[in-house]
């Protein structure tokens, strides 16, 4: 690609690794609001519902843009389509299969038709417009269905994005961002307003089911954010970054978060946050490349970022289990009790995430994420990037997007 790309790619993207957990944590608090842990109608429940309207959706959009950015940043010349795709499949499917089985055992087996379970297991559920399908079993996996499409297309998209002249990258990025922002208008004018989600006191009250699916769930719609991430990576690698710092970019993202609380849900899903997120991700990568402090690349944040994939796949199962146990109580929890239970859910989710990361994700990636050395001393291809934290680019294996602000079906 660009001449500066090789040098830039040797910088660790620790801040993006740390930011992954922030995105996953936003999804967690989003699902606290819909998980029934706080007494319905209470001030705490209503306040949490209002404050977290943007939390899950911004987490999803962050991960989709991040995936395109980091894959473009870290891919080496000479890698084959099969090698790139295999590494990504080995990354997502083992954790998915384990959490799929766990969700089936905990709550989903009795209520999930066989055909729906098969679609979920194969990560094809997001192509269905039925919430009972795309939110089936472990609801978090709907976003993996989108990521699967991204990974399948990435080796084909990369040469196309690579052919764009550096001087036109910002125009292309603006075009893809505009397309994301126009999706809600397209959904409102082209798709029926009914059926709609029932009124239950959540952000989805009265929202068109097909409209939300088209804007938020449909893999081809979310592909726009993935390509935007690819374009932003090329912007930074080509030296075309505008110099926006990480702190101002974070402030813009925070403003977009607040705006999303008050906009219609179809706009909150991605339209109001996609531009600040793209700028924030590029600003963090630039700060890391320049050795600047961001507050996100300390040892603890890096560690949390590494387990964020396992965390987002597991947290919904933990919350569902706890919610089912509390459903039988004769009296709702007090606000203080709900806070304590929420903290317990967070701790349990993190402990299970560590177990999944060390027991499944890491050993599987080490065993099958990279091909064995060829018998010939001379290889026609470059070696695979390391999947360990010691890799020159610590965020080179972006986690699939966290589940968004949708309640478990």
CSV table of C-alpha atoms in Angstrom, one decimal, residues 1 9 64-65 67-69 71-73 75 79-81 84-85 146-165 169 172 176 219-234:
chain,number,residue,atom,x,y,z
A,1,UNK,CA,0.0,0.0,0.0
A,9,UNK,CA,2.0,-1.2,11.1
A,64,UNK,CA,-18.0,-3.0,13.0
A,65,UNK,CA,-15.8,0.0,12.1
A,67,UNK,CA,-13.0,-4.6,12.3
A,68,UNK,CA,-12.5,-3.0,9.0
A,69,UNK,CA,-9.9,-0.6,10.3
A,71,UNK,CA,-7.9,-5.9,9.4
A,72,UNK,CA,-6.8,-3.3,6.8
A,73,UNK,CA,-4.1,-2.0,9.1
A,75,UNK,CA,-3.0,-7.5,6.7
A,79,UNK,CA,-1.7,-13.5,2.2
A,80,UNK,CA,-4.1,-15.8,0.4
A,81,UNK,CA,-7.9,-15.6,0.6
A,84,UNK,CA,-7.2,-14.8,5.9
A,85,UNK,CA,-10.6,-16.4,6.1
A,146,UNK,CA,-22.6,-9.8,10.1
A,147,UNK,CA,-18.9,-10.3,10.9
A,148,UNK,CA,-19.0,-13.6,9.0
A,149,UNK,CA,-20.0,-11.7,5.9
A,150,UNK,CA,-17.3,-9.0,6.5
A,151,UNK,CA,-14.6,-11.7,6.8
A,152,UNK,CA,-15.8,-13.5,3.7
A,153,UNK,CA,-15.7,-10.3,1.6
A,154,UNK,CA,-12.6,-8.6,3.1
A,155,UNK,CA,-10.0,-10.3,0.9
A,156,UNK,CA,-12.1,-9.2,-2.1
A,157,UNK,CA,-12.7,-5.6,-0.8
A,158,UNK,CA,-9.1,-4.9,0.2
A,159,UNK,CA,-7.7,-4.7,-3.4
A,160,UNK,CA,-10.6,-2.4,-4.3
A,161,UNK,CA,-10.0,-0.1,-1.4
A,162,UNK,CA,-6.3,-0.2,-2.1
A,163,UNK,CA,-6.8,1.1,-5.6
A,164,UNK,CA,-8.4,4.4,-4.3
A,165,UNK,CA,-6.0,7.3,-4.7
A,169,UNK,CA,-9.9,8.6,0.5
A,172,UNK,CA,-14.9,7.9,-0.3
A,176,UNK,CA,-19.9,5.6,3.0
A,219,UNK,CA,-25.4,-7.7,7.3
A,220,UNK,CA,-25.3,-5.8,4.0
A,221,UNK,CA,-26.3,-2.6,5.7
A,222,UNK,CA,-23.7,-3.0,8.4
A,223,UNK,CA,-21.1,-3.8,5.7
A,224,UNK,CA,-21.0,0.0,5.1
A,225,UNK,CA,-19.5,0.6,8.5
A,226,UNK,CA,-16.9,-2.1,8.0
A,227,UNK,CA,-15.8,-0.6,4.7
A,228,UNK,CA,-15.7,2.8,6.3
A,229,UNK,CA,-13.2,1.4,8.8
A,230,UNK,CA,-11.1,0.1,6.0
A,231,UNK,CA,-11.1,3.5,4.4
A,232,UNK,CA,-10.1,5.2,7.7
A,233,UNK,CA,-7.2,2.8,8.1
A,234,UNK,CA,-6.0,3.8,4.6
